[in-house]
PDB file of C-alpha atoms in Angstrom:
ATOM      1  CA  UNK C   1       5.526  34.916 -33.329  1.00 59.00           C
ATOM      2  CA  UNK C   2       4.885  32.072 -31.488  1.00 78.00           C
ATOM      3  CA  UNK C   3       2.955  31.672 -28.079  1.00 87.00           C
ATOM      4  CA  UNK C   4       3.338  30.688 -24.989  1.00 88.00           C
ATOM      5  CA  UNK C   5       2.701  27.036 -23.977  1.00 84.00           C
ATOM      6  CA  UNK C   6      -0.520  28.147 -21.522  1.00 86.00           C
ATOM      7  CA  UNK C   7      -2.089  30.159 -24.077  1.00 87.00           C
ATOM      8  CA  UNK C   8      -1.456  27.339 -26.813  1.00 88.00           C
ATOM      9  CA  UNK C   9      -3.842  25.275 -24.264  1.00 87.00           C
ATOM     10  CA  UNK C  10      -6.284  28.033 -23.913  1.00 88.00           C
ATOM     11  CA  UNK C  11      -6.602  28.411 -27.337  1.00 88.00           C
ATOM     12  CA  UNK C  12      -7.969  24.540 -27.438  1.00 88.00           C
ATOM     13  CA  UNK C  13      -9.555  23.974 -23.873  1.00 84.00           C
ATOM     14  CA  UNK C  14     -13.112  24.043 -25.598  1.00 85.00           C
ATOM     15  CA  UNK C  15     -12.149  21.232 -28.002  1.00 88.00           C
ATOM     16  CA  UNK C  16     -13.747  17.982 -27.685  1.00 88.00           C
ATOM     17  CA  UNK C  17     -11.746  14.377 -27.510  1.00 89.00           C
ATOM     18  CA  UNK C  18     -11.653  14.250 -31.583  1.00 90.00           C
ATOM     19  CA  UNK C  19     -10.467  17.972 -32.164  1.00 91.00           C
ATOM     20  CA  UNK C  20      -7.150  17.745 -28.870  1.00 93.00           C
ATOM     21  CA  UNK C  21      -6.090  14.273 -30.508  1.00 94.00           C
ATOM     22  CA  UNK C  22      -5.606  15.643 -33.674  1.00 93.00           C
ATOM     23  CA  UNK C  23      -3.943  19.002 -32.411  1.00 94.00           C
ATOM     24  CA  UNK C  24      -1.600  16.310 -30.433  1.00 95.00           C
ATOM     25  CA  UNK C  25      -0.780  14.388 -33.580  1.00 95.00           C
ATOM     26  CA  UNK C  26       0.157  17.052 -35.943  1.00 94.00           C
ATOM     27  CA  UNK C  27       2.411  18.618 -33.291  1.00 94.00           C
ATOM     28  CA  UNK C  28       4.053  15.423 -32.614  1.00 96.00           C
ATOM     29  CA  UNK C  29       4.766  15.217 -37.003  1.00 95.00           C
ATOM     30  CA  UNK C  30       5.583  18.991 -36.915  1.00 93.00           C
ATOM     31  CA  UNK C  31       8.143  17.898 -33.750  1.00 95.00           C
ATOM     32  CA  UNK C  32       9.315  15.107 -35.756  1.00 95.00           C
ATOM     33  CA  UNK C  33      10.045  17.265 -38.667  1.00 93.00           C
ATOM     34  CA  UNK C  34      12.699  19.485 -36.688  1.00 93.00           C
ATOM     35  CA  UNK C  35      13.781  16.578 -35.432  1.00 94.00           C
ATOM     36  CA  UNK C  36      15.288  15.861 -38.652  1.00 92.00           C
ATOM     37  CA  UNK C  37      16.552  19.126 -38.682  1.00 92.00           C
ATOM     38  CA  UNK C  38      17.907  20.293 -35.233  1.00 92.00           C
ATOM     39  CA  UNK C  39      19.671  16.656 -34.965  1.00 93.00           C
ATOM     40  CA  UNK C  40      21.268  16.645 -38.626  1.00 91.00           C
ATOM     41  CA  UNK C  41      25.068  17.603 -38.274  1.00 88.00           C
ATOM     42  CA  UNK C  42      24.502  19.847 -41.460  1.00 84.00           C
ATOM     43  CA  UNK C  43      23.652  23.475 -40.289  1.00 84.00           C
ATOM     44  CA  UNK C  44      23.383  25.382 -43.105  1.00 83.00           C
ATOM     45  CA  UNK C  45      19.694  24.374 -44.150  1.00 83.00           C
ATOM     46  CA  UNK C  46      17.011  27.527 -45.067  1.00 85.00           C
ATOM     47  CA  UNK C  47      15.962  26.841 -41.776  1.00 84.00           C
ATOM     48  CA  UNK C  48      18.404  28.089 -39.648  1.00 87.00           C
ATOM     49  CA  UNK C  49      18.337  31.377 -41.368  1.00 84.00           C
ATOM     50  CA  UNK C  50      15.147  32.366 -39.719  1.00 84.00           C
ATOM     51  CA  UNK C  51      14.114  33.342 -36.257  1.00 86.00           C
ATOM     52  CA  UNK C  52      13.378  31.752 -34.166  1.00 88.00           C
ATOM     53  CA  UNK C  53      15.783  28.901 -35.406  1.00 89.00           C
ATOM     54  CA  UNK C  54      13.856  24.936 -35.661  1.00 90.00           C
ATOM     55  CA  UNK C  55      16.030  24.439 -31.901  1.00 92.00           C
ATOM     56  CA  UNK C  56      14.077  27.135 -30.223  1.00 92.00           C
ATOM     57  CA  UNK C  57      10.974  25.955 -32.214  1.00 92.00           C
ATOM     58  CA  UNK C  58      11.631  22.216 -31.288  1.00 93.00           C
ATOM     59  CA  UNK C  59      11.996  23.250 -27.402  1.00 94.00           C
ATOM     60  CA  UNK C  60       8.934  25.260 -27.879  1.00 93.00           C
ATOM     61  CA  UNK C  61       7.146  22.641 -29.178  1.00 94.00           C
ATOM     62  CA  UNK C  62       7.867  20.097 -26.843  1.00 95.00           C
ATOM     63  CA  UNK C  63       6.370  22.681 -24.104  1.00 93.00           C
ATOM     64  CA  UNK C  64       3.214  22.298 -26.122  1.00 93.00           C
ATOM     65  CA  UNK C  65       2.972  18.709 -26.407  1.00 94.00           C
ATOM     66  CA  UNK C  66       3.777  18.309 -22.854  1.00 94.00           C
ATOM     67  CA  UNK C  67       0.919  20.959 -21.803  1.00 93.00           C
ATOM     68  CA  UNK C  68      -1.613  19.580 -24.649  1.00 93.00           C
ATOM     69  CA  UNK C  69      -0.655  16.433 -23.421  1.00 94.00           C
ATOM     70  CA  UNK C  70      -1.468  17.046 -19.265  1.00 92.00           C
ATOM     71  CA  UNK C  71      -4.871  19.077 -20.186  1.00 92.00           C
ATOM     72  CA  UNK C  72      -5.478  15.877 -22.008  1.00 93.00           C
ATOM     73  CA  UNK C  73      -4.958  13.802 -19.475  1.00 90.00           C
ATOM     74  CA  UNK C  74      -6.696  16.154 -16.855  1.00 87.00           C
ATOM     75  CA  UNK C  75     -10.071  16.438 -19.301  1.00 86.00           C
ATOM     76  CA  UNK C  76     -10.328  12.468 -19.139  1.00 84.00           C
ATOM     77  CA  UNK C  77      -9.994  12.360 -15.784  1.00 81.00           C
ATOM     78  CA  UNK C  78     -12.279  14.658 -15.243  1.00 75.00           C
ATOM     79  CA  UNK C  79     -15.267  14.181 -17.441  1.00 74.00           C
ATOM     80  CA  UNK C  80     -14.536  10.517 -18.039  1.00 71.00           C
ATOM     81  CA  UNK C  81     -13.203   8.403 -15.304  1.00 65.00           C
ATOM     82  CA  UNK C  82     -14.457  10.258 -12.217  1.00 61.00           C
ATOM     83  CA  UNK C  83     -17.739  10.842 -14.012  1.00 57.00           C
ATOM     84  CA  UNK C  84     -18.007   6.990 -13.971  1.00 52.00           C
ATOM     85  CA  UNK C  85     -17.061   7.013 -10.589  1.00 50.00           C
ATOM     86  CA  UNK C  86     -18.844   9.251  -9.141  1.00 54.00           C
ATOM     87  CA  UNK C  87     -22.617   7.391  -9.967  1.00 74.00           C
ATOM     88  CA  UNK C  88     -25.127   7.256  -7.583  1.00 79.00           C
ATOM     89  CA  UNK C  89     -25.109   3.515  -6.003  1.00 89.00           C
ATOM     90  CA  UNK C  90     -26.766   1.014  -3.076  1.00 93.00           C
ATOM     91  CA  UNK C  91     -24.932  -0.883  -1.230  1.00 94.00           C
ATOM     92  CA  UNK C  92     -24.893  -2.753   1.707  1.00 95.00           C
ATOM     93  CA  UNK C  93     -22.032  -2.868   4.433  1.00 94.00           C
ATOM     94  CA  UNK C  94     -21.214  -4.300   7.934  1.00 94.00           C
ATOM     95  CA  UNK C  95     -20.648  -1.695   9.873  1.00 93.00           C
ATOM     96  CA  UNK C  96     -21.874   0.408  13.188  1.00 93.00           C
ATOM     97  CA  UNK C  97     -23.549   3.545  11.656  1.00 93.00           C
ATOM     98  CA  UNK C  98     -21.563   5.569  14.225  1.00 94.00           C
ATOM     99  CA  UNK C  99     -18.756   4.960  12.464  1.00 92.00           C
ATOM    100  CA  UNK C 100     -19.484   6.009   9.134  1.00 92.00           C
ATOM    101  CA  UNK C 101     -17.457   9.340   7.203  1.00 90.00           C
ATOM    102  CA  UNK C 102     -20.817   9.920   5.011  1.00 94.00           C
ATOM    103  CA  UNK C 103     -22.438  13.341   4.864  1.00 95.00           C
ATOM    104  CA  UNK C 104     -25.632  12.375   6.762  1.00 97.00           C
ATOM    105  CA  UNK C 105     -26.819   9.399   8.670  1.00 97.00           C
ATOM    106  CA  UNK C 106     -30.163   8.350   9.351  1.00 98.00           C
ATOM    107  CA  UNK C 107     -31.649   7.828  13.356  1.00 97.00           C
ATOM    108  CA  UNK C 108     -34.306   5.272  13.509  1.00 96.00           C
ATOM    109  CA  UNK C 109     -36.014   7.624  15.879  1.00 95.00           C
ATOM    110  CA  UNK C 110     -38.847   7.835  17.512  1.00 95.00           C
ATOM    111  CA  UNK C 111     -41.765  10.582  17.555  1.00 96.00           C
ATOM    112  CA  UNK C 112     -41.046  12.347  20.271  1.00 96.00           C
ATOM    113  CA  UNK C 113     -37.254  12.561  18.619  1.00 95.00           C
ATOM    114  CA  UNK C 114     -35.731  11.036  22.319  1.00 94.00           C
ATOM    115  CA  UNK C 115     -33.217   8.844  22.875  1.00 93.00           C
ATOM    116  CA  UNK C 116     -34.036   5.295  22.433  1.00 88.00           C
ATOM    117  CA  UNK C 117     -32.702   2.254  22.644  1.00 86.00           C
ATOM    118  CA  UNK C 118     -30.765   0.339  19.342  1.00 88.00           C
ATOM    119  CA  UNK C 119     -29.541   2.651  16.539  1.00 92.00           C
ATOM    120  CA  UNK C 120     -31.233   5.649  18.261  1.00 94.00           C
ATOM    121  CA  UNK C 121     -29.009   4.650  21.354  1.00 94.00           C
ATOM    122  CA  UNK C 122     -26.275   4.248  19.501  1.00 94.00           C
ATOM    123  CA  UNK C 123     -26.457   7.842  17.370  1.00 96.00           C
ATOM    124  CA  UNK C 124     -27.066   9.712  20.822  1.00 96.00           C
ATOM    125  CA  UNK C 125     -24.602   8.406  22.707  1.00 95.00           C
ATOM    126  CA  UNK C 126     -21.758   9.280  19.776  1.00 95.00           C
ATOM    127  CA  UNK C 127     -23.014  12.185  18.812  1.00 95.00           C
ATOM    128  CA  UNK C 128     -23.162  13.444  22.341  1.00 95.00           C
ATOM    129  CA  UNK C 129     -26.189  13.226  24.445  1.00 95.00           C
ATOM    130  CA  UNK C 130     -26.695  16.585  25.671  1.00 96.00           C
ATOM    131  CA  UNK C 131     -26.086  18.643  22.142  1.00 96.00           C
ATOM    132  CA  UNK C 132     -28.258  16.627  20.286  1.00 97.00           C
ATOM    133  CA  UNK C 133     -31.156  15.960  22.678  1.00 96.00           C
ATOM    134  CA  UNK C 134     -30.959  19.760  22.732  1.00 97.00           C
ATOM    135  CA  UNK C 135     -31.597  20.228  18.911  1.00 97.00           C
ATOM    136  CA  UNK C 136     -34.219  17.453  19.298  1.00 96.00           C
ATOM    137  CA  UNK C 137     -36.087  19.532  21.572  1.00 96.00           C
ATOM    138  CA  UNK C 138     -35.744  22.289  19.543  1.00 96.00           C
ATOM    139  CA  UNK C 139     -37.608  20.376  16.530  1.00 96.00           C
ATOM    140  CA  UNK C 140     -39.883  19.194  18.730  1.00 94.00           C
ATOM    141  CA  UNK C 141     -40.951  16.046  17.075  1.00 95.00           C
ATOM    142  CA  UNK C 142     -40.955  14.335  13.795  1.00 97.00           C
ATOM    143  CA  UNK C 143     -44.695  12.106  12.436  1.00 97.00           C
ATOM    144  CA  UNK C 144     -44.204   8.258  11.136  1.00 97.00           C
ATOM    145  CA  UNK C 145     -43.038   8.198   7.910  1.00 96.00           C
ATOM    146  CA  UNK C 146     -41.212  12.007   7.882  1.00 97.00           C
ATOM    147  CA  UNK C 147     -37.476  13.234   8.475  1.00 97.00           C
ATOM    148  CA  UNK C 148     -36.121  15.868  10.237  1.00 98.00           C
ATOM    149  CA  UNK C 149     -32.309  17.188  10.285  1.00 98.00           C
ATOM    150  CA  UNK C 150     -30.093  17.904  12.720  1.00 97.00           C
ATOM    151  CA  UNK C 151     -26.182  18.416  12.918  1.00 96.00           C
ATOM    152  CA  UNK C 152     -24.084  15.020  13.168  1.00 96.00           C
ATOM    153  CA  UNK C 153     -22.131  17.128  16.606  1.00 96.00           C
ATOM    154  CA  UNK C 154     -19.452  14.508  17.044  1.00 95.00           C
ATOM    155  CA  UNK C 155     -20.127  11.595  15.057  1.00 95.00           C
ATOM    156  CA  UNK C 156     -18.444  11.674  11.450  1.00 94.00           C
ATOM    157  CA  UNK C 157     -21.210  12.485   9.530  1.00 95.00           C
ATOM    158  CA  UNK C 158     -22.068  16.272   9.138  1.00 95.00           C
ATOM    159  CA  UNK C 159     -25.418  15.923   9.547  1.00 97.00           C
ATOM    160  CA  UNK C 160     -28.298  13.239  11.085  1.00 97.00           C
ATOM    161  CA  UNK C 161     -31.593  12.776   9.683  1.00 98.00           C
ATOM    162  CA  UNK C 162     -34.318  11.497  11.949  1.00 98.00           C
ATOM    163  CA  UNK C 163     -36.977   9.274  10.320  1.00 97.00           C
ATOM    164  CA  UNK C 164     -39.788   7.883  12.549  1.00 97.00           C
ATOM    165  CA  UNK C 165     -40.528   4.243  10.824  1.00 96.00           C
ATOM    166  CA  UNK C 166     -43.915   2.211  11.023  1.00 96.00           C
ATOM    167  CA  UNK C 167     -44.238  -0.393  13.925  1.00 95.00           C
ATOM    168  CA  UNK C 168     -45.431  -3.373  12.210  1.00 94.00           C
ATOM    169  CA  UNK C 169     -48.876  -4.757  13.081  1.00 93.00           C
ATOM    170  CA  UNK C 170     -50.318  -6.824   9.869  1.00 90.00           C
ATOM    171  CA  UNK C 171     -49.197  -5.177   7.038  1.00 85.00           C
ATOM    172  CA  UNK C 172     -52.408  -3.140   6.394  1.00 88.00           C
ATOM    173  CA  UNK C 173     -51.560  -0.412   8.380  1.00 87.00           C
ATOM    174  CA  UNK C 174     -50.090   1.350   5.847  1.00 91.00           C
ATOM    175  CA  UNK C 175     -46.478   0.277   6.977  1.00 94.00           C
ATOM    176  CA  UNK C 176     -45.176  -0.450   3.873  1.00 95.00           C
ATOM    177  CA  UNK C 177     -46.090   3.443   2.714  1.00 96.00           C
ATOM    178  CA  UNK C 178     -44.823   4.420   5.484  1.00 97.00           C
ATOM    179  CA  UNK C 179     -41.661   2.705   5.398  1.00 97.00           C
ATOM    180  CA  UNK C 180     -41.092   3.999   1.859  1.00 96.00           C
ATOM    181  CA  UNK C 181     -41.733   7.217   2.763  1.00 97.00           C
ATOM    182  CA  UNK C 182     -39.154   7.212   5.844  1.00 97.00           C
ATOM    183  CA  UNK C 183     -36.550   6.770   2.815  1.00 98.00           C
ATOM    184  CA  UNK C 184     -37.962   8.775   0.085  1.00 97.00           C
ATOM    185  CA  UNK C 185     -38.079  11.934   2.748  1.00 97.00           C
ATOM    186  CA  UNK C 186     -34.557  11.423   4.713  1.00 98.00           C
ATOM    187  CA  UNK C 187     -33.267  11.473   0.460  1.00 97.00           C
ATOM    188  CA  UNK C 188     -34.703  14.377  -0.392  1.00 97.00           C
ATOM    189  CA  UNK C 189     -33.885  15.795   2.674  1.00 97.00           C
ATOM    190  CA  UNK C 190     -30.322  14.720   2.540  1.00 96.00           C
ATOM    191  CA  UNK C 191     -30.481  15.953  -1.074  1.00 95.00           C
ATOM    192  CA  UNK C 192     -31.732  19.245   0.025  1.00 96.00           C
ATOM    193  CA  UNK C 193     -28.941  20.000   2.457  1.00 95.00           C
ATOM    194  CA  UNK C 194     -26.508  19.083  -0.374  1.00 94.00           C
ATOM    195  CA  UNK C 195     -25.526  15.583   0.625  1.00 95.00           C
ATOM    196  CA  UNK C 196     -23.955  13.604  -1.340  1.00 93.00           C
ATOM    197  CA  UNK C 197     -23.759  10.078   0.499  1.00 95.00           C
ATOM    198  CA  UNK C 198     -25.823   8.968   3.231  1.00 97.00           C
ATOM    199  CA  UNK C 199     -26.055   6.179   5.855  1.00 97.00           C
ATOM    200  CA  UNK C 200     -29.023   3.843   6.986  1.00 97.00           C
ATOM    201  CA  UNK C 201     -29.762   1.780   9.550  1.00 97.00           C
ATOM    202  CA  UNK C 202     -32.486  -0.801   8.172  1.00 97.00           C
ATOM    203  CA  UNK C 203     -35.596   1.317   9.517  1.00 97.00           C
ATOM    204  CA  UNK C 204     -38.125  -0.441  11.284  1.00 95.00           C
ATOM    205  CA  UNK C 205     -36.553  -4.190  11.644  1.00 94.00           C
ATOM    206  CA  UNK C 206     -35.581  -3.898  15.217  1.00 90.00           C
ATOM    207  CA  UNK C 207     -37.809  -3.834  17.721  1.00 90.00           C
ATOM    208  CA  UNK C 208     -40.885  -2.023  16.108  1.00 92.00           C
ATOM    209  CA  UNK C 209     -40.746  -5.664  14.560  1.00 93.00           C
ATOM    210  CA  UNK C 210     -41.148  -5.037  10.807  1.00 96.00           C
ATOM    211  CA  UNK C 211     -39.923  -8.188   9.217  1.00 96.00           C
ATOM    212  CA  UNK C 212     -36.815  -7.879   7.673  1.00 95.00           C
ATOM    213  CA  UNK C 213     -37.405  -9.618   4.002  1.00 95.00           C
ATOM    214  CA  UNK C 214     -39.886  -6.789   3.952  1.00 96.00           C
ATOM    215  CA  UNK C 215     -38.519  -4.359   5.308  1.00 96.00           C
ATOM    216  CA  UNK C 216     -35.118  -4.789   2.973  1.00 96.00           C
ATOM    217  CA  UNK C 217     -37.680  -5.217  -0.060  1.00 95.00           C
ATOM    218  CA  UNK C 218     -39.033  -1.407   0.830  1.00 96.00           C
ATOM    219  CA  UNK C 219     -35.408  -0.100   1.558  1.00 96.00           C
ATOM    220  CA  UNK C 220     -34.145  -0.989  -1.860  1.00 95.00           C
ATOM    221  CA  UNK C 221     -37.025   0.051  -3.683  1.00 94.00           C
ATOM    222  CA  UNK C 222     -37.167   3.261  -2.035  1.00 95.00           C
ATOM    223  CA  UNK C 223     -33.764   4.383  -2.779  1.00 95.00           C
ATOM    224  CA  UNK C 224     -33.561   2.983  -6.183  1.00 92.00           C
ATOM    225  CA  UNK C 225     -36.600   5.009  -6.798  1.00 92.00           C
ATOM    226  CA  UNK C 226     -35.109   8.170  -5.900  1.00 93.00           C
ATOM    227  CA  UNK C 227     -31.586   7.204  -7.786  1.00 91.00           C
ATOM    228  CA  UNK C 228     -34.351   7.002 -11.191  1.00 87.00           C
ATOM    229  CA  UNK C 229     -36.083  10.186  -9.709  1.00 88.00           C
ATOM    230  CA  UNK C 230     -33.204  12.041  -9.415  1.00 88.00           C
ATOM    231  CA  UNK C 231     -30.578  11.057 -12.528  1.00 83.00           C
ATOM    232  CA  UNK C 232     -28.749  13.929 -12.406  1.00 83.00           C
ATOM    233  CA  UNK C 233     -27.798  14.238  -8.579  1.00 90.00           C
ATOM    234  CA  UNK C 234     -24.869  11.375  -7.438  1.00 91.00           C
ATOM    235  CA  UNK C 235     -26.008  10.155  -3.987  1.00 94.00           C
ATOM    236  CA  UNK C 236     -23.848   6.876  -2.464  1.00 94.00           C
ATOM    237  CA  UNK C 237     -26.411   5.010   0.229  1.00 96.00           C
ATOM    238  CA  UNK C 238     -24.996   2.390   2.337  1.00 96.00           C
ATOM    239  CA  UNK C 239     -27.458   0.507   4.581  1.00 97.00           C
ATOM    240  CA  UNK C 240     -25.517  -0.018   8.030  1.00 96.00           C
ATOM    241  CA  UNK C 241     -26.224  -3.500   9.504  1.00 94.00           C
ATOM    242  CA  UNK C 242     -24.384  -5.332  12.433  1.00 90.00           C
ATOM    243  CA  UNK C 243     -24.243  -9.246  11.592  1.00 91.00           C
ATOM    244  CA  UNK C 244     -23.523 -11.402   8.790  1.00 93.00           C
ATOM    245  CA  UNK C 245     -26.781 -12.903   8.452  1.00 93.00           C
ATOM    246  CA  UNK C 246     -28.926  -9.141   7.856  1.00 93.00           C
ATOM    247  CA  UNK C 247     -25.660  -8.369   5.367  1.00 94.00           C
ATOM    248  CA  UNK C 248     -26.197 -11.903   3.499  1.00 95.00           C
ATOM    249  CA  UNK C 249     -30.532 -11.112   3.019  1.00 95.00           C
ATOM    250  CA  UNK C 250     -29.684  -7.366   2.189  1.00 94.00           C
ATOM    251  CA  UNK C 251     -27.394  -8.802  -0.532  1.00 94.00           C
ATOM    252  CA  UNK C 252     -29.497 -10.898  -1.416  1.00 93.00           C
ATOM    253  CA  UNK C 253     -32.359  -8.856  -1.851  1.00 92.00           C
ATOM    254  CA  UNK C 254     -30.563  -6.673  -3.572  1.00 89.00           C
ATOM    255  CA  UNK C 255     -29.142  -9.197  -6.745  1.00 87.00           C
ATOM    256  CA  UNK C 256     -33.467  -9.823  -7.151  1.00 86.00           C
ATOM    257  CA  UNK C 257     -34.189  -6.489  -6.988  1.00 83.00           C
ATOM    258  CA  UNK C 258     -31.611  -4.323  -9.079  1.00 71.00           C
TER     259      UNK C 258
END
């Protein structure tokens, strides 16, 4: 008796690649074969004596290739091309961080987790001033070099993560540590809360006057660090800037580092 088209695929959705191409090509010679039968103007073969007859068999089979044939083409898809697509990646993009659909974005904040001036500004006023000062408050304050989390309230992203970067004195302040760390803990952070992509702002580079070779040096290590750290999550980062030139040194920076 034979089966229905669904429960021919069941019967094969553990397969691999190898084992579904083969299934595919002996159906297609089996098809073939009744092809020569169902289409002959002769009749009277053995074949037709027995039920079901090679034209129900031939319809039937067609049902199979075309369902062998889409759980094919859905299993590629699916652990193949979006696979690929779906690695975790760096990259760099001109555009206001207030604008961007990822699932967190980071606020170059400050310790006392108020509204500043720049990117902190910027993330208050779209987010709405009053809701998010109000979870600030709650939080209370965040040290130089760690993140906090709030929700994104009405900017695209679902959630915010406020890092506190290092104002730049000499270098041997520990600024660079902290500046890694301002990355490495809004990640894992963002990674915590189940994000998948996340936004930054190029922490520190504005007025607390880290300088901005540096300061895209530590960025790009930081994150590429946790992409090695962390092989098995996918996380897309985008570092938000606002002008060519910071776009054209992240880039840069970027091709000598990766």
């Amino acid at each position: 008796m034979m089966i229905s088209p669904d429960y021919y695929v069941e019967q094969h959705k553990n397969d691999n690649f190898r084992a579904l191409i083969k299934e595919r090509d002996e159906l297609i010679c089996e098809i073939k074969a009744l092809e020569k039968i169902v289409f002959s103007p002769n009749k009277t073969s053995p074949e037709w004596k027995f039920m079901p007859g090679p034209d129900v068999k031939y319809q039937v089979y067609l049902e199979y290739l075309s369902h062998l044939c889409m759980f094919i083409k859905e299993k590629y898809n699916r652990e193949i091309v979006n696979k690929e697509s779906t690695e975790s990646s760096i990259e760099v993009k001109k555009v206001s961080i207030t604008a961007i659909s990822t699932d967190a974005v980071v606020n170059a904040a400050n310790n006392q987790l108020a509204r500043g001036g720049g990117v902190c500004g910027a993330i208050f006023k779209a987010a709405g001033y009053t809701k998010l000062t109000k979870a600030c408050a709650a939080i209370g304050g965040c040290k130089t070099g760690e993140a906090v989390i709030t929700p994104g309230f009405d900017l695209p992203a679902k959630y915010i993560i406020h890092t506190v970067g290092p104002v730049w004195h000499d270098g041997n302040q520990n600024e660079p540590k902290l500046l890694y760390s301002c990355y490495k803990q809004s990640l894992l952070l963002a990674k915590e809360y189940g994000c998948h992509s996340i936004a930054f702002p190029l922490i520190s580079a504005g007025i607390f006057g880290y300088p901005k070779d540096k300061a895209w040096r530590k960025a790009i290590q930081a994150c590429q660090d946790f992409i090695y750290s962390n092989p098995d999550y996918e996380m897309k980062i985008t570092i938000a800037v606002i002008d060519d030139e910071m776009k054209k040194m992240g880039e840069q920076v970027m091709k000598e580092l990766l």
